[in-house]
Short mmCIF file of C-alpha atoms and ligand atoms in Angstrom, two decimals:
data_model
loop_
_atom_site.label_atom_id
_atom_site.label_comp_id
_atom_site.label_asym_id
_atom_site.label_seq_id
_atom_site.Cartn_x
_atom_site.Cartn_y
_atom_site.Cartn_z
CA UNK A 40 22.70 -10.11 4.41
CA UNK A 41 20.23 -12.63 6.22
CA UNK A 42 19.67 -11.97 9.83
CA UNK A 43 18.53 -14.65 12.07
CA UNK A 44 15.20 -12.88 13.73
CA UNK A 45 14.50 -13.53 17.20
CA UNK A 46 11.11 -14.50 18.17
CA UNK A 47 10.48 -13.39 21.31
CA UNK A 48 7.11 -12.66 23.68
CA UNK A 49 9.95 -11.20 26.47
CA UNK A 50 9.60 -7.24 26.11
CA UNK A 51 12.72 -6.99 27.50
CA UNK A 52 15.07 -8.62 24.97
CA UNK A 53 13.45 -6.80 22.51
CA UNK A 54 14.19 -3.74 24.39
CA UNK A 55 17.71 -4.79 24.17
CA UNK A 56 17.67 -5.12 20.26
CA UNK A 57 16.78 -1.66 19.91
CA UNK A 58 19.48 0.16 22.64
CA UNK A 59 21.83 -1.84 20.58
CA UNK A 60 20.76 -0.28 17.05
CA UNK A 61 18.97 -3.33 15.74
CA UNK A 62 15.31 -3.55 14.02
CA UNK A 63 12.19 -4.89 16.55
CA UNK A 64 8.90 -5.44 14.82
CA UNK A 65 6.13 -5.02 17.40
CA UNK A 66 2.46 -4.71 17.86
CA UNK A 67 0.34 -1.57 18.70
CA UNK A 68 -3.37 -1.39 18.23
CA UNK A 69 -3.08 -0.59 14.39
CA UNK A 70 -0.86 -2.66 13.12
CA UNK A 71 2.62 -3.74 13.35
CA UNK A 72 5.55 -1.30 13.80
CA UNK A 73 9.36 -1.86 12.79
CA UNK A 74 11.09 -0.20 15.33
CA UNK A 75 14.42 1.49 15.80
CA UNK A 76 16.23 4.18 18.24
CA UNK A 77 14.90 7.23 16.34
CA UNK A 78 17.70 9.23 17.74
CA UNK A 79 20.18 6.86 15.95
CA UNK A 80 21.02 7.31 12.49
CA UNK A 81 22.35 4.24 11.01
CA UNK A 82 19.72 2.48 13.13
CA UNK A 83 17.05 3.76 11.07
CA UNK A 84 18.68 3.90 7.68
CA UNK A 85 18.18 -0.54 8.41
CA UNK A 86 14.38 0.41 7.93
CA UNK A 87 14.24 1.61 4.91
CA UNK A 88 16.57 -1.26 3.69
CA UNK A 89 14.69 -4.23 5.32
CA UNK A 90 11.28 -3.01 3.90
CA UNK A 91 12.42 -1.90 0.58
CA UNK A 92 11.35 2.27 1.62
CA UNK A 93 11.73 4.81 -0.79
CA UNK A 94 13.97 7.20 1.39
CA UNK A 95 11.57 10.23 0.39
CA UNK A 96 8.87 8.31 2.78
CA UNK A 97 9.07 9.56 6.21
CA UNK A 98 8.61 7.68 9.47
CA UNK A 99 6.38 8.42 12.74
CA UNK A 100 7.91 8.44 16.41
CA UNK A 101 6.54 6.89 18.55
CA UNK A 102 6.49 8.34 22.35
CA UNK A 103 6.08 6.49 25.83
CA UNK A 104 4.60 8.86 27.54
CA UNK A 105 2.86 12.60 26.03
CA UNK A 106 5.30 14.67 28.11
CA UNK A 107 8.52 13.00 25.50
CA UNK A 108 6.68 15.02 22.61
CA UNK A 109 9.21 18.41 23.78
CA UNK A 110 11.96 16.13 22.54
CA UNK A 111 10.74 15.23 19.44
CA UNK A 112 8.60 18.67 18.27
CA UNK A 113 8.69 22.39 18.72
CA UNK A 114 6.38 25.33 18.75
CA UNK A 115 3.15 23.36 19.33
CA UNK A 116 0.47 25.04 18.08
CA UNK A 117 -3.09 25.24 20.94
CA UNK A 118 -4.78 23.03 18.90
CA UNK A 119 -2.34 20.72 18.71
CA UNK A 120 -1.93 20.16 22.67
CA UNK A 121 -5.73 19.37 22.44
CA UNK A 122 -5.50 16.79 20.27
CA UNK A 123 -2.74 15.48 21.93
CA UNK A 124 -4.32 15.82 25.07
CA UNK A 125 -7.51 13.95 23.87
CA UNK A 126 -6.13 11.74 21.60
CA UNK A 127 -2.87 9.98 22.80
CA UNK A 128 -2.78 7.13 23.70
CA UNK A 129 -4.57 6.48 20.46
CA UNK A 130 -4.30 5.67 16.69
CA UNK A 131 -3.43 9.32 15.74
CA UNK A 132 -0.30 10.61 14.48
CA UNK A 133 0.36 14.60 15.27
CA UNK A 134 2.67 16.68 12.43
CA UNK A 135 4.72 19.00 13.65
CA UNK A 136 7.44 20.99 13.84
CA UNK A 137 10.93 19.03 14.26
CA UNK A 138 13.03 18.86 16.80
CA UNK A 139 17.03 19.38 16.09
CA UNK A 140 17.66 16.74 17.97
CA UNK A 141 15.48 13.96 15.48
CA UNK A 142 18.16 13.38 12.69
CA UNK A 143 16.60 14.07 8.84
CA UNK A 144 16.83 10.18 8.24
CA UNK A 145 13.64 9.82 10.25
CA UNK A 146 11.62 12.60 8.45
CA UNK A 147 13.15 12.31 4.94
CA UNK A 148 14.59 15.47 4.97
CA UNK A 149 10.86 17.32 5.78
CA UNK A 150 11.00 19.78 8.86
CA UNK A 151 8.17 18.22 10.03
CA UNK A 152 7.70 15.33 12.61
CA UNK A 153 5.08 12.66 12.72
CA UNK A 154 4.50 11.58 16.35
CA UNK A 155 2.51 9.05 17.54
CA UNK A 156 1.61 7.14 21.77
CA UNK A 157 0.22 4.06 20.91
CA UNK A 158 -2.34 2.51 22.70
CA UNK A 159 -0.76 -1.11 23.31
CA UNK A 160 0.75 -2.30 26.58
CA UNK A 161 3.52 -3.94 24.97
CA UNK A 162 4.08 -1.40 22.39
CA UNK A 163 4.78 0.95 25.45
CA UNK A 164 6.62 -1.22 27.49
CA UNK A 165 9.57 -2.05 25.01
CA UNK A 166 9.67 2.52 24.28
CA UNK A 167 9.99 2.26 28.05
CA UNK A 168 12.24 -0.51 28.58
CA UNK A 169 14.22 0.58 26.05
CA UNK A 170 14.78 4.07 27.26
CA UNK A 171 14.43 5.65 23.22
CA UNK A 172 11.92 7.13 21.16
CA UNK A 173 11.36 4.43 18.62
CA UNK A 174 10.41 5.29 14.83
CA UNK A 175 8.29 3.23 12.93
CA UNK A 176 6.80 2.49 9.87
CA UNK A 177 4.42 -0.64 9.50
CA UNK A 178 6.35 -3.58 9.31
CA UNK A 179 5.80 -4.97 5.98
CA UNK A 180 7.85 -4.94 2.58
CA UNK A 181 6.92 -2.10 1.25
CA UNK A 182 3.98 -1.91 -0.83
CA UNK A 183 2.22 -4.70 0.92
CA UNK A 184 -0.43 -4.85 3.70
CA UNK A 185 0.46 -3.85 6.66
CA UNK A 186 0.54 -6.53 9.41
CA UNK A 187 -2.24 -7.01 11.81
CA UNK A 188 -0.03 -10.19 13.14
CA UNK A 189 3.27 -11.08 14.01
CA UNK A 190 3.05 -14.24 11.70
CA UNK A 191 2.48 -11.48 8.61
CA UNK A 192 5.46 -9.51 9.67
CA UNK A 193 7.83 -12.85 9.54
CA UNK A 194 6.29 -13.35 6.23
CA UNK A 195 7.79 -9.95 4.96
CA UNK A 196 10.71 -9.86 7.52
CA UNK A 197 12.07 -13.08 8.41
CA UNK A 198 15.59 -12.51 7.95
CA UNK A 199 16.00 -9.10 7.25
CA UNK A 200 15.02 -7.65 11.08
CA UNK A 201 16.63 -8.69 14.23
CA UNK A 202 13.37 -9.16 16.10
CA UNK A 203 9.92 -9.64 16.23
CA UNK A 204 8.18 -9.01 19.69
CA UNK A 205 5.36 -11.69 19.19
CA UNK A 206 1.70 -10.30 20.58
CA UNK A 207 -2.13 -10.23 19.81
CA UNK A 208 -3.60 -9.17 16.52
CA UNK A 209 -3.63 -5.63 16.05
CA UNK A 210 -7.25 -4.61 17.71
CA UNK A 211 -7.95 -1.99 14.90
CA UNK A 212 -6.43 -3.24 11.87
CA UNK A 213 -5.71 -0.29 10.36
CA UNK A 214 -2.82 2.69 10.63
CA UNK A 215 -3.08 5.88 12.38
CA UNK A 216 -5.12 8.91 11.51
CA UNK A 217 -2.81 11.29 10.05
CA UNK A 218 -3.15 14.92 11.06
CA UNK A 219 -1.18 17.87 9.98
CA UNK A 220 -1.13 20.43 12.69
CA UNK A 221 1.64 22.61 11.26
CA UNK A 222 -0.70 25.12 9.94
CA UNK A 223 -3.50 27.34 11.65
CA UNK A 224 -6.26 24.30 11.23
CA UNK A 225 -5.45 20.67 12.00
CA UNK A 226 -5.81 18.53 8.56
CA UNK A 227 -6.18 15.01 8.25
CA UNK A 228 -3.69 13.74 5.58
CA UNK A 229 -4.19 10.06 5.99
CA UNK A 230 -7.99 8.91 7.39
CA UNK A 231 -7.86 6.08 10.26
CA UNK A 232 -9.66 5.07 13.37
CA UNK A 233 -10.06 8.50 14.84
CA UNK A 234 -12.67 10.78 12.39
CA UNK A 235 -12.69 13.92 10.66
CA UNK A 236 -15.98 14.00 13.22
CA UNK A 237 -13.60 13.15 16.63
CA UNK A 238 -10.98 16.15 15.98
CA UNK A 239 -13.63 18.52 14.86
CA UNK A 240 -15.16 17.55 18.63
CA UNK A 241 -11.36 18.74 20.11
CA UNK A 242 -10.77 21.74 17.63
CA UNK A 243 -13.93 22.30 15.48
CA UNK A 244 -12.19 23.88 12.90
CA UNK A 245 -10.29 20.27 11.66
CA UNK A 246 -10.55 19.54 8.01
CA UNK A 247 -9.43 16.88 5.49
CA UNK A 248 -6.76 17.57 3.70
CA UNK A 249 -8.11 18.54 0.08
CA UNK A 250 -6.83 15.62 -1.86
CA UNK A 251 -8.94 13.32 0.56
CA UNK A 252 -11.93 15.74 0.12
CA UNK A 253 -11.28 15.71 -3.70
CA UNK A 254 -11.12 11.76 -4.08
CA UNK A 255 -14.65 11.98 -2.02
CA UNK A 256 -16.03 14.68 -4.96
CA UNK A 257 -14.97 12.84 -7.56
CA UNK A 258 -16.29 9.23 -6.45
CA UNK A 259 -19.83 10.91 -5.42
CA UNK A 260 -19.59 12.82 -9.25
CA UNK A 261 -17.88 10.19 -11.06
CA UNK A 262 -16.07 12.94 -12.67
CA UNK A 263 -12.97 12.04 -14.05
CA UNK A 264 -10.95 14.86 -12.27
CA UNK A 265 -7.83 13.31 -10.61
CA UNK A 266 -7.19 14.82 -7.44
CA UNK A 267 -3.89 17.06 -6.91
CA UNK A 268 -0.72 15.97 -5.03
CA UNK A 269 -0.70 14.65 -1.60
CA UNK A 270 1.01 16.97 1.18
CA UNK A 271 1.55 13.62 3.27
CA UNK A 272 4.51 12.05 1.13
CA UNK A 273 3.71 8.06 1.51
CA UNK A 274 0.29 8.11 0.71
CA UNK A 275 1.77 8.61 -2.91
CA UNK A 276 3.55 5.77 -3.17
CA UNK A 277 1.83 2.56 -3.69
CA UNK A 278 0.39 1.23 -1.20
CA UNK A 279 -1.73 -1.76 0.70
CA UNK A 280 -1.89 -4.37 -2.48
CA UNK A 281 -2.18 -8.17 -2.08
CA UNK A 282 -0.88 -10.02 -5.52
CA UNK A 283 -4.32 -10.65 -6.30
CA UNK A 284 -6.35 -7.86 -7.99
CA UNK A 285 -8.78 -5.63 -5.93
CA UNK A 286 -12.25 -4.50 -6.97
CA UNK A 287 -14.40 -2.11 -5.27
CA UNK A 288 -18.15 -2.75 -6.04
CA UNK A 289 -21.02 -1.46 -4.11
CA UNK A 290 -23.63 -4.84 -4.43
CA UNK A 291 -21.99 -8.44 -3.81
CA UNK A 292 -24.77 -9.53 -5.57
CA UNK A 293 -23.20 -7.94 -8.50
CA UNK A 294 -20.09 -9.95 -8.47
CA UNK A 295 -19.84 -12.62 -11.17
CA UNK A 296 -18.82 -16.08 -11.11
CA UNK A 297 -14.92 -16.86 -11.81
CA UNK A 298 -12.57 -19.29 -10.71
CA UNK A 299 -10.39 -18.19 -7.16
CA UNK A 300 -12.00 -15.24 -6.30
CA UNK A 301 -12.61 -13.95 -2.76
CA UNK A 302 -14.97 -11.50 -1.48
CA UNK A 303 -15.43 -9.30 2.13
CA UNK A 304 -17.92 -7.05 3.13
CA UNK A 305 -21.00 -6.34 5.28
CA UNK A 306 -23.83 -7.77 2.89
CA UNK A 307 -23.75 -11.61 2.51
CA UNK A 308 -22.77 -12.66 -1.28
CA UNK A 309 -25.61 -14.87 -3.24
CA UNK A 310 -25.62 -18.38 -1.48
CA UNK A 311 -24.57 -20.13 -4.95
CA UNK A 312 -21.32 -17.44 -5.89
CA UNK A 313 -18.20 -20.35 -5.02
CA UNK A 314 -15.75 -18.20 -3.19
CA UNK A 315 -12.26 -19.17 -2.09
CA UNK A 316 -12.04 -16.76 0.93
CA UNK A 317 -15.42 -14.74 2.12
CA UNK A 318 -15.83 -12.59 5.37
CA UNK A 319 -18.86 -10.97 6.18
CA UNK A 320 -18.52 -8.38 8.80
CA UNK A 321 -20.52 -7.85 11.18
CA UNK A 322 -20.05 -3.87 11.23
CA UNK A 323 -17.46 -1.52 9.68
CA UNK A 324 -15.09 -2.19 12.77
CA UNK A 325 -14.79 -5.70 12.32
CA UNK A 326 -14.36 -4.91 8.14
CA UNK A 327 -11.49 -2.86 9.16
CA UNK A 328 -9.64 -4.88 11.75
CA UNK A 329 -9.73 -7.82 9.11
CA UNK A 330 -8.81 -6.29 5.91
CA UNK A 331 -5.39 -6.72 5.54
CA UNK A 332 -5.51 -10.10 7.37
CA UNK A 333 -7.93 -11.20 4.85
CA UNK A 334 -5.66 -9.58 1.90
CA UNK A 335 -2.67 -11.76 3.13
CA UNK A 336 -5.09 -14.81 3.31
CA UNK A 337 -6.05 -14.61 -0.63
CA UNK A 338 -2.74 -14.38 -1.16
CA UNK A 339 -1.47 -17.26 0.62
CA UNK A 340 -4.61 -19.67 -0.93
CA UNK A 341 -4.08 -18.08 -4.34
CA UNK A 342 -6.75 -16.31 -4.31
CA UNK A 343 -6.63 -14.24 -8.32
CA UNK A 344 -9.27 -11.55 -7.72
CA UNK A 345 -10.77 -10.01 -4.21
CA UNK A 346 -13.94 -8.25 -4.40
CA UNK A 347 -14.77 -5.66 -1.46
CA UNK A 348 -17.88 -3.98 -0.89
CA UNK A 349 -17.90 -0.28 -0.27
CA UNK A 350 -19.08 1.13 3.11
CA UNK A 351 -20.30 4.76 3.72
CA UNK A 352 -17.47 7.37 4.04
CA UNK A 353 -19.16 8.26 8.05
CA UNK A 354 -16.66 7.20 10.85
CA UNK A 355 -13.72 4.29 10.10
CA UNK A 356 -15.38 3.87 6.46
CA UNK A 357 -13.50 6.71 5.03
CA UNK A 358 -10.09 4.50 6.03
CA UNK A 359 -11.97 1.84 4.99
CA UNK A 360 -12.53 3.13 1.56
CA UNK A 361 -9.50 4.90 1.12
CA UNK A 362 -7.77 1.54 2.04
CA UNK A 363 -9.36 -0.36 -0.56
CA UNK A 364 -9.20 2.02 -3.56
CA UNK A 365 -5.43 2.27 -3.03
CA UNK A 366 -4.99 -1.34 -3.31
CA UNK A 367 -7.28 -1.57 -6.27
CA UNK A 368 -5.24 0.83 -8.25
CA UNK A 369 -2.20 -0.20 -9.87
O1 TXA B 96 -0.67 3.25 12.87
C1 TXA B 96 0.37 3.67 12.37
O2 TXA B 96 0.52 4.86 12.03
C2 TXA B 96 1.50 2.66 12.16
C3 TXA B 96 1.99 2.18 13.53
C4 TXA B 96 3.18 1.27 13.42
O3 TXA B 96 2.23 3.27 14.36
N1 TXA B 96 2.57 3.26 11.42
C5 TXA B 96 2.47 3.53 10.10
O4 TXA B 96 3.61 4.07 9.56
O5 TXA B 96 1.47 3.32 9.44
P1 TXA B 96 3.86 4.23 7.99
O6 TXA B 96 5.25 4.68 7.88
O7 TXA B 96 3.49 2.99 7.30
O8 TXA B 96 2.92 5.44 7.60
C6 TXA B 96 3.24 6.73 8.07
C7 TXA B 96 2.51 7.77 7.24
C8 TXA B 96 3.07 7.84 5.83
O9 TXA B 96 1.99 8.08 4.93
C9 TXA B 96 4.00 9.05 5.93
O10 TXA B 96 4.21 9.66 4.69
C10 TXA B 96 3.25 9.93 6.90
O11 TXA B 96 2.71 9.05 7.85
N2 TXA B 96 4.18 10.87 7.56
C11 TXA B 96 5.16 10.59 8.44
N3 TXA B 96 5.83 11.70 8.79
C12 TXA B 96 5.26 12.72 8.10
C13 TXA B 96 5.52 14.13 8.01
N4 TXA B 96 6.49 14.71 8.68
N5 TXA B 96 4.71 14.86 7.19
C14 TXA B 96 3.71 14.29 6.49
N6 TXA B 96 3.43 12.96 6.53
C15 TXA B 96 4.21 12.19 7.32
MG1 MG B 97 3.06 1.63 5.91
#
């Protein structure tokens, strides 16, 4: 069925797409969010359909205010009211226990709960408007970059969502820090903004999970030891990948001439390399706000192969990385 999506910069119509069961793709400072009533059933089932989910991925909610966490979660754990404490509003996303009242749809059956208070003014305003918790995924097809704009969510969505609530580009760029605080030490499942470093400030006993930890070994050993099976469900499916293929190398000086190929990075590629697309960044913040901006750019020039030069794993470059090895897997 094609929709026709409303383009709107008015919080409050958007507001009234999602108290009437309908899908509103809006902006937080990681990226994009498809939206629904995450106390409404059939309202989220239309998320998995318009991005093309595998219903075994589950989706965060997203709160308006800290205090909404009782009705989402139960039995939170000390360190996890630090982190929330510290942390929200922010790019992190809490596990935890489920609240009866959050239908399985939204967690794909888990007992668990990702929850998330995003940082964004608008992104606030329309859970508040709207009087819901909203759950979200990023709103792209799935598979593809998330959206740091609302022009790259109607190039996914156009047609299959109800809404988009038009607003700046993402600040960050990329998703939320995932951290598990189910068990008796927070673990980061998925790396983002916020650093193994940042928790371990809040609760000094945080970890990474130990997939993440083993996909560092093995890159610093080159071993060929493939890391064991994610505890945070999507970051096994594919994820993050432009049409055009993605190589990691470590010197853009190493890259070889070829016809359409892009590069981005912090070191400037030799002066006489013809690129289609190149962005130098200026430090690893900037490489991470524009990644999947620049992804969706090769795409749309036909770019055929995007080169990106590894960072160090300290701070945002272990998102960075993990980022950019996912899409150059396939
Ligand atoms: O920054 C973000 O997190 C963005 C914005 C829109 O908030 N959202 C986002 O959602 O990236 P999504 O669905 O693309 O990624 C959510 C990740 C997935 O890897 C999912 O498997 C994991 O969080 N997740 C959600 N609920 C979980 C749970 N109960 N247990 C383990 N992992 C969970
Ligand atoms: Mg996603």
């Amino acid at each position: 069925m094609i929709l026709e999506t409303c383009l709107t910069r008015d919080v409050h119509e958007a507001a009234g797409f999602i108290r009437a069961g309908e899908l509103v793709a809006f902006p937080t400072e990681t990226v994009y969010g498809l939206g629904a009533d995450a106390t409404d059933a059939a309202a989220v089932h239309k998320i998995f359909k318009a991005k093309g989910r595998p219903e075994g991925n589950p989706l965060i909610v997203h709160l308006g205010s800290s205090e909404d966490v009782e009705k989402v979660a139960i039995n939170l754990s000390p360190s996890a009211k630090l982190l929330l404490k510290s942390f929200f509003p922010g790019p992190l996303t809490i596990i935890l226990e489920k609240h009866p009242s959050i239908p399985s749809v939204v967690t794909a059956g888990l007992s668990t709960v990702g929850v998330r208070m995003p940082d964004n003014g608008a992104a606030l305003e329309l859970i508040n408007l709207s009087r819901r918790l909203i759950a979200a995924p990023s709103a792209n097809i799935s598979g593809s970059p998330s959206p740091t704009t609302w022009q790259a969510v109607a190039e996914d969505l156009d047609g299959r969502i109800a809404c988009i609530l038009q607003g700046a580009m993402a600040s960050l760029g990329l998703e939320s820090t995932v951290v598990d605080c189910t068990g008796s030490t927070p673990q980061i499942l998925r790396p983002g903004f916020i650093s193994l470093a940042e928790l371990q400030r809040v609760v000094p006993g945080s970890v990474l999970s130990p997939t993440l930890t083993q996909i560092q070994t093995v890159r610093h050993h080159e071993s060929g030891r493939k890391p064991s099976g994610p505890k945070s469900p999507g970051t096994a499916f594919r994820h993050y990948t432009p049409r055009a293929a993605v190589f990691v190398v470590d010197n853009p000086l190493s890259i070889q001439p070829e016809m359409n190929i892009a590069y981005i990075g912090l070191e400037k590629p030799e002066d006489d390399l013809t690129l289609k697309l190149t962005h130098v960044a200026p430090d690893k913040e900037d490489y991470a706000r524009m990644l999947f901006d620049f992804f969706r750019s090769c795409d749309s020039e036909g770019v055929r192969s995007i080169y990106c030069q590894s960072v160090s794993e300290q701070g945002v470059g272990l998102a960075i990385m993990d980022r950019i090895r996912r899409a150059s897997s396939r």
